[in-house]
Amino acid sequence: MIEVRDLTKHYATAAGLRSLLPGRRGEVTRAVEGVSFTIGAGEVLGLVGESGSGKSTTGRLLVGLETPTAGSVSIDGTDSATARARDRKAFHRQVQMIFQDPYGALNPQHTVEDLVGRPLLYQGVRDRAAIATSVRTVLAEVGLSPPESYLSKHPHQLSGGQRQRVCIARAIILEPRFLVADEPVSMLDVSIKWEIVRLLKRLASDRGIAMLYITHDLATVGAVCDRLAIMYRGRIVETGPVEEVLAAPSDPYTCALIAAIPSADPDVIRVPPPAFVQAAG
Ligand code: ADP
Ligand code: MG
């Protein structure tokens, strides 16, 4: 249902003043170069690559935070640039994003109830009772139970994991078809990581959400992703079912990524414990 075709994003680099001289064209960063993939409803595609490989740019292009230099994204057969131009509110009901830093993503002055209910207000929902009910429902769904004990809290009164749950609640309250999660657990403690990863997996399957799960390390992909796309310097160098890519990577860069995990951080659990795989599946 999400179809990305030849997606490309070039940024003009600030190559000193040279780029301002007549006849000199500025240099270009090829952040994303001809990326294509599809994600079905309820499916999680992992987009994995080292820092600077173009993952976040891809994510931002998909949710309309950036305009592609070339290529297209379609959602349920409709070109997303067209859909967004025609009805921005409707587009943002369909497509949501979760970020790495849940603290930075939440206005510290607002309560959990405000933060999670706000997207409905933006969408023009005026029925306060209906908003209150929806907020309680999604809070329970993301594991903030009982919801009543979180409603009047502010972000600084929550743990990192709870804050990310608030961000997830806010993202799903509009019942999106497509969710981009950009390094959603990179800033969380290892024990919390697995809970959040399982939550994302469950939401994708239960709600039939197509999800792009972006990460720079392969530690959590086994527990959340159905398929992987390995990104290197703006291009997808390998795709396949998650077990196949991890067990028998065909691209040298993927091999290097897998080999790099233990040396990069000896404390990182490389593959999820079996119990987590079962619970997530
Ligand atoms: P990743 O998320 O994989 O770490 P990014 O998508 O953030 O990678 O960045 C890919 C490349 O594009 C990097 O070289 C980065 O410096 C460059 N880039 C990202 N955003 C911008 C921007 N707004 N302006 C210029 N260059 C950018
Ligand atoms: Mg990034």
CSV table of C-alpha atoms and ligand atoms in Angstrom, one decimal:
chain,number,residue,atom,x,y,z
A,1,MET,CA,0.0,0.0,0.0
A,2,ILE,CA,3.0,2.3,0.4
A,3,GLU,CA,4.9,2.5,-2.8
A,4,VAL,CA,8.2,4.4,-3.1
A,5,ARG,CA,9.6,4.8,-6.5
A,6,ASP,CA,13.0,6.2,-7.5
A,7,LEU,CA,12.9,8.6,-4.6
A,8,THR,CA,15.8,11.1,-4.8
A,9,LYS,CA,16.8,14.0,-2.6
A,10,HIS,CA,19.8,16.3,-3.3
A,11,TYR,CA,20.9,19.1,-1.1
A,12,ALA,CA,23.0,22.0,-2.2
A,13,THR,CA,26.0,22.0,0.1
A,14,ALA,CA,27.5,25.1,1.5
A,15,ALA,CA,30.7,24.6,-0.5
A,16,GLY,CA,32.1,27.9,0.7
A,17,LEU,CA,31.5,30.9,-1.4
A,18,ARG,CA,32.5,29.1,-4.6
A,19,SER,CA,28.9,28.1,-5.2
A,20,LEU,CA,27.9,31.8,-5.4
A,21,LEU,CA,30.4,32.6,-8.1
A,22,PRO,CA,28.9,33.1,-11.6
A,23,GLY,CA,29.1,29.9,-13.6
A,24,ARG,CA,29.9,27.7,-10.6
A,25,ARG,CA,27.2,25.4,-9.6
A,26,GLY,CA,27.1,24.5,-6.0
A,27,GLU,CA,28.1,21.0,-5.0
A,28,VAL,CA,25.4,18.6,-4.1
A,29,THR,CA,24.9,16.1,-1.3
A,30,ARG,CA,23.1,13.1,-2.7
A,31,ALA,CA,21.3,12.2,0.5
A,32,VAL,CA,18.8,9.8,-1.2
A,33,GLU,CA,19.5,8.4,-4.6
A,34,GLY,CA,16.8,6.4,-6.5
A,35,VAL,CA,15.3,4.6,-3.6
A,36,SER,CA,12.4,2.2,-4.3
A,37,PHE,CA,10.4,-0.1,-2.0
A,38,THR,CA,6.9,-1.1,-1.0
A,39,ILE,CA,5.4,-1.7,2.4
A,40,GLY,CA,2.1,-3.5,2.9
A,41,ALA,CA,-0.6,-2.9,5.5
A,42,GLY,CA,0.5,-4.4,8.8
A,43,GLU,CA,4.0,-4.8,7.6
A,44,VAL,CA,7.2,-3.4,9.1
A,45,LEU,CA,10.1,-2.5,6.8
A,46,GLY,CA,13.4,-1.8,8.6
A,47,LEU,CA,15.6,0.8,7.0
A,48,VAL,CA,19.0,0.2,8.3
A,49,GLY,CA,22.3,2.0,7.6
A,50,GLU,CA,25.1,3.9,9.2
A,51,SER,CA,24.8,7.6,10.2
A,52,GLY,CA,24.5,9.8,7.2
A,53,SER,CA,23.3,7.1,4.8
A,54,GLY,CA,20.1,9.0,4.1
A,55,LYS,CA,17.6,7.2,6.4
A,56,SER,CA,16.1,10.2,8.1
A,57,THR,CA,15.9,12.1,4.8
A,58,THR,CA,13.9,9.1,3.3
A,59,GLY,CA,11.6,9.2,6.3
A,60,ARG,CA,11.0,12.9,6.0
A,61,LEU,CA,10.3,12.6,2.3
A,62,LEU,CA,7.7,9.9,3.0
A,63,VAL,CA,5.8,12.0,5.5
A,64,GLY,CA,5.9,15.1,3.4
A,65,LEU,CA,8.4,17.1,5.6
A,66,GLU,CA,10.6,17.4,2.6
A,67,THR,CA,10.0,17.6,-1.1
A,68,PRO,CA,11.8,15.1,-3.3
A,69,THR,CA,14.2,16.2,-6.0
A,70,ALA,CA,12.8,13.3,-8.1
A,71,GLY,CA,10.6,10.2,-7.6
A,72,SER,CA,7.3,9.5,-6.0
A,73,VAL,CA,5.6,8.1,-3.0
A,74,SER,CA,2.1,6.7,-3.3
A,75,ILE,CA,-0.3,5.6,-0.5
A,76,ASP,CA,-3.1,3.2,-1.4
A,77,GLY,CA,-2.5,4.1,-5.0
A,78,THR,CA,-2.7,7.8,-4.6
A,79,ASP,CA,0.4,10.0,-5.2
A,80,SER,CA,1.2,11.5,-1.8
A,81,ALA,CA,2.3,14.9,-3.1
A,82,THR,CA,-1.0,15.2,-4.9
A,83,ALA,CA,-2.9,14.0,-1.9
A,84,ARG,CA,-1.1,16.4,0.4
A,85,ALA,CA,-1.6,19.4,-1.9
A,86,ARG,CA,-5.3,18.6,-2.2
A,87,ASP,CA,-6.0,18.1,1.5
A,88,ARG,CA,-3.2,18.5,4.0
A,89,LYS,CA,-5.3,17.5,7.0
A,90,ALA,CA,-6.5,14.3,5.4
A,91,PHE,CA,-2.9,13.5,4.4
A,92,HIS,CA,-1.7,13.9,8.0
A,93,ARG,CA,-4.5,11.6,9.2
A,94,GLN,CA,-2.9,8.9,7.1
A,95,VAL,CA,0.7,9.5,7.7
A,96,GLN,CA,2.5,10.0,11.1
A,97,MET,CA,6.1,10.0,12.3
A,98,ILE,CA,7.8,9.2,15.6
A,99,PHE,CA,11.2,10.6,16.4
A,100,GLN,CA,14.3,9.5,18.3
A,101,ASP,CA,14.1,12.0,21.1
A,102,PRO,CA,10.7,11.8,22.7
A,103,TYR,CA,11.6,14.7,25.1
A,104,GLY,CA,12.4,17.1,22.2
A,105,ALA,CA,9.2,16.1,20.4
A,106,LEU,CA,6.9,17.0,23.3
A,107,ASN,CA,6.1,20.5,24.4
A,108,PRO,CA,7.1,20.5,28.1
A,109,GLN,CA,4.4,22.9,29.1
A,110,HIS,CA,1.6,20.6,28.0
A,111,THR,CA,0.0,17.7,29.9
A,112,VAL,CA,-0.2,14.2,28.5
A,113,GLU,CA,-3.9,14.8,27.9
A,114,ASP,CA,-3.2,17.9,25.8
A,115,LEU,CA,-0.3,16.4,23.9
A,116,VAL,CA,-2.1,13.2,22.9
A,117,GLY,CA,-5.5,14.9,22.2
A,118,ARG,CA,-4.0,17.9,20.2
A,119,PRO,CA,-3.9,16.1,16.8
A,120,LEU,CA,-7.7,15.6,17.0
A,121,LEU,CA,-8.2,19.3,17.8
A,122,TYR,CA,-6.0,20.2,14.7
A,123,GLN,CA,-8.2,17.9,12.7
A,124,GLY,CA,-11.2,20.0,13.7
A,125,VAL,CA,-12.8,17.6,16.3
A,126,ARG,CA,-14.7,19.9,18.7
A,127,ASP,CA,-16.3,17.2,20.8
A,128,ARG,CA,-14.3,17.4,24.1
A,129,ALA,CA,-15.8,14.3,25.5
A,130,ALA,CA,-15.0,12.3,22.4
A,131,ILE,CA,-11.4,13.6,22.5
A,132,ALA,CA,-11.1,12.7,26.2
A,133,THR,CA,-12.3,9.1,25.4
A,134,SER,CA,-10.0,8.7,22.5
A,135,VAL,CA,-7.0,9.9,24.6
A,136,ARG,CA,-7.8,7.4,27.3
A,137,THR,CA,-8.2,4.6,24.8
A,138,VAL,CA,-4.8,5.2,23.0
A,139,LEU,CA,-3.0,5.7,26.3
A,140,ALA,CA,-4.1,2.3,27.5
A,141,GLU,CA,-3.2,0.8,24.1
A,142,VAL,CA,0.4,2.1,24.3
A,143,GLY,CA,0.7,0.7,27.9
A,144,LEU,CA,0.1,3.9,29.9
A,145,SER,CA,-2.4,2.3,32.3
A,146,PRO,CA,-4.5,3.3,34.0
A,147,PRO,CA,-4.7,6.4,31.7
A,148,GLU,CA,-6.1,8.5,34.5
A,149,SER,CA,-2.8,8.5,36.3
A,150,TYR,CA,-1.0,10.0,33.3
A,151,LEU,CA,-3.4,12.6,31.9
A,152,SER,CA,-2.3,15.6,34.0
A,153,LYS,CA,1.4,14.7,34.0
A,154,HIS,CA,4.0,16.8,32.1
A,155,PRO,CA,6.8,15.3,30.0
A,156,HIS,CA,9.5,15.9,32.7
A,157,GLN,CA,7.5,13.8,35.1
A,158,LEU,CA,7.7,10.8,32.8
A,159,SER,CA,10.5,8.3,32.1
A,160,GLY,CA,12.1,8.1,28.6
A,161,GLY,CA,10.1,5.0,27.8
A,162,GLN,CA,6.8,6.6,29.0
A,163,ARG,CA,7.6,9.7,26.9
A,164,GLN,CA,8.1,7.6,23.8
A,165,ARG,CA,4.8,5.9,24.6
A,166,VAL,CA,3.1,9.3,24.7
A,167,CYS,CA,4.6,10.1,21.3
A,168,ILE,CA,3.3,6.8,19.9
A,169,ALA,CA,-0.2,7.5,21.4
A,170,ARG,CA,-0.2,10.9,19.7
A,171,ALA,CA,0.8,9.3,16.4
A,172,ILE,CA,-1.9,6.6,16.4
A,173,ILE,CA,-4.8,8.7,17.7
A,174,LEU,CA,-5.6,9.7,14.1
A,175,GLU,CA,-5.6,6.1,13.0
A,176,PRO,CA,-2.8,6.5,10.4
A,177,ARG,CA,-2.3,4.0,7.6
A,178,PHE,CA,1.4,4.6,7.6
A,179,LEU,CA,3.9,5.3,10.3
A,180,VAL,CA,7.6,6.3,10.1
A,181,ALA,CA,9.6,5.6,13.2
A,182,ASP,CA,13.0,7.3,13.0
A,183,GLU,CA,15.4,5.6,15.5
A,184,PRO,CA,12.5,5.4,18.1
A,185,VAL,CA,14.5,3.4,20.7
A,186,SER,CA,18.0,4.7,20.1
A,187,MET,CA,17.9,6.9,23.2
A,188,LEU,CA,16.2,4.4,25.5
A,189,ASP,CA,17.7,2.0,28.0
A,190,VAL,CA,18.1,-1.6,26.7
A,191,SER,CA,15.3,-3.0,28.9
A,192,ILE,CA,12.8,-0.4,27.7
A,193,LYS,CA,13.9,-0.7,24.1
A,194,TRP,CA,12.4,-4.2,23.8
A,195,GLU,CA,9.1,-3.1,25.3
A,196,ILE,CA,8.8,-0.2,22.9
A,197,VAL,CA,9.8,-2.4,19.9
A,198,ARG,CA,7.2,-5.0,20.8
A,199,LEU,CA,4.6,-2.3,21.2
A,200,LEU,CA,5.4,-0.9,17.7
A,201,LYS,CA,5.2,-4.4,16.2
A,202,ARG,CA,1.9,-5.1,17.9
A,203,LEU,CA,0.4,-1.8,16.7
A,204,ALA,CA,1.5,-2.4,13.1
A,205,SER,CA,-0.2,-5.9,13.1
A,206,ASP,CA,-3.3,-5.1,15.2
A,207,ARG,CA,-4.1,-1.8,13.3
A,208,GLY,CA,-2.8,-2.9,9.9
A,209,ILE,CA,-0.4,0.1,9.8
A,210,ALA,CA,2.4,0.0,7.3
A,211,MET,CA,5.6,1.0,9.2
A,212,LEU,CA,9.0,2.2,8.2
A,213,TYR,CA,11.3,1.4,11.1
A,214,ILE,CA,14.5,3.4,10.8
A,215,THR,CA,17.6,2.4,12.8
A,216,HIS,CA,21.4,2.6,12.6
A,217,ASP,CA,21.9,-0.7,14.5
A,218,LEU,CA,20.7,-4.1,13.8
A,219,ALA,CA,20.0,-5.1,17.4
A,220,THR,CA,16.3,-4.6,17.4
A,221,VAL,CA,15.3,-5.3,13.9
A,222,GLY,CA,14.7,-9.1,14.4
A,223,ALA,CA,11.9,-8.3,17.0
A,224,VAL,CA,10.1,-5.7,14.9
A,225,CYS,CA,10.8,-6.0,11.2
A,226,ASP,CA,9.3,-8.3,8.6
A,227,ARG,CA,11.7,-7.1,5.9
A,228,LEU,CA,14.9,-5.1,5.8
A,229,ALA,CA,16.3,-2.6,3.4
A,230,ILE,CA,19.9,-1.8,3.9
A,231,MET,CA,20.9,1.7,3.0
A,232,TYR,CA,24.4,2.9,2.1
A,233,ARG,CA,25.3,6.4,0.8
A,234,GLY,CA,21.7,7.2,-0.3
A,235,ARG,CA,21.0,3.9,-2.0
A,236,ILE,CA,19.4,0.7,-1.0
A,237,VAL,CA,22.0,-2.0,-1.4
A,238,GLU,CA,20.1,-5.0,-0.2
A,239,THR,CA,16.5,-6.0,0.7
A,240,GLY,CA,14.9,-9.2,1.9
A,241,PRO,CA,13.0,-10.9,4.7
A,242,VAL,CA,14.7,-10.0,8.0
A,243,GLU,CA,15.9,-13.5,8.9
A,244,GLU,CA,17.4,-14.0,5.4
A,245,VAL,CA,19.3,-10.7,5.4
A,246,LEU,CA,20.6,-11.3,8.9
A,247,ALA,CA,21.5,-15.0,8.4
A,248,ALA,CA,22.9,-14.7,4.9
A,249,PRO,CA,23.7,-11.1,3.9
A,250,SER,CA,24.6,-10.8,0.2
A,251,ASP,CA,26.0,-7.3,0.2
A,252,PRO,CA,29.4,-6.6,1.6
A,253,TYR,CA,28.2,-3.5,3.3
A,254,THR,CA,25.4,-5.5,5.1
A,255,CYS,CA,28.1,-8.0,6.2
A,256,ALA,CA,30.1,-5.1,7.6
A,257,LEU,CA,27.1,-3.8,9.5
A,258,ILE,CA,26.4,-7.1,11.0
A,259,ALA,CA,30.0,-7.7,11.9
A,260,ALA,CA,30.3,-4.2,13.4
A,261,ILE,CA,27.6,-4.7,16.0
A,262,PRO,CA,29.5,-6.3,18.8
A,263,SER,CA,32.6,-4.2,18.3
A,264,ALA,CA,30.6,-1.0,18.2
A,265,ASP,CA,29.0,-1.7,21.6
A,266,PRO,CA,29.7,-4.9,23.5
A,267,ASP,CA,26.7,-4.4,25.7
A,268,VAL,CA,24.2,-4.3,22.9
A,269,ILE,CA,22.2,-7.5,22.5
A,270,ARG,CA,22.6,-8.5,18.9
A,271,VAL,CA,19.6,-10.6,18.4
A,272,PRO,CA,16.5,-10.5,20.6
A,273,PRO,CA,16.1,-13.3,23.2
A,274,PRO,CA,13.7,-16.0,21.8
A,275,ALA,CA,11.0,-15.0,24.3
A,276,PHE,CA,10.9,-11.5,22.8
A,277,VAL,CA,10.6,-12.9,19.3
A,278,GLN,CA,7.7,-15.0,20.3
A,279,ALA,CA,5.9,-12.3,22.2
A,280,ALA,CA,6.5,-9.9,19.3
A,281,GLY,CA,5.3,-12.3,16.6
B,1,ADP,P1,20.8,9.3,8.5
B,1,ADP,O1,19.5,9.6,9.0
B,1,ADP,O2,21.0,8.0,7.8
B,1,ADP,O3,21.9,9.5,9.5
B,1,ADP,P2,20.4,11.7,6.9
B,1,ADP,O4,19.2,11.4,6.0
B,1,ADP,O5,20.1,12.5,8.1
B,1,ADP,O6,21.1,10.4,7.3
B,1,ADP,O7,21.5,12.5,6.0
B,1,ADP,C1,21.9,12.0,4.8
B,1,ADP,C2,22.9,13.0,4.2
B,1,ADP,O8,22.2,14.2,3.8
B,1,ADP,C3,24.0,13.5,5.1
B,1,ADP,O9,25.2,13.6,4.4
B,1,ADP,C4,23.5,14.8,5.7
B,1,ADP,O10,24.5,15.6,6.0
B,1,ADP,C5,22.7,15.3,4.5
B,1,ADP,N1,21.6,16.2,4.9
B,1,ADP,C6,20.5,15.8,5.6
B,1,ADP,N2,19.7,16.8,5.8
B,1,ADP,C7,20.2,17.9,5.1
B,1,ADP,C8,19.8,19.2,4.9
B,1,ADP,N3,18.6,19.7,5.4
B,1,ADP,N4,20.6,20.1,4.2
B,1,ADP,C9,21.8,19.6,3.7
B,1,ADP,N5,22.2,18.3,3.9
B,1,ADP,C10,21.5,17.5,4.6
B,2,MG,MG,18.9,9.9,11.0
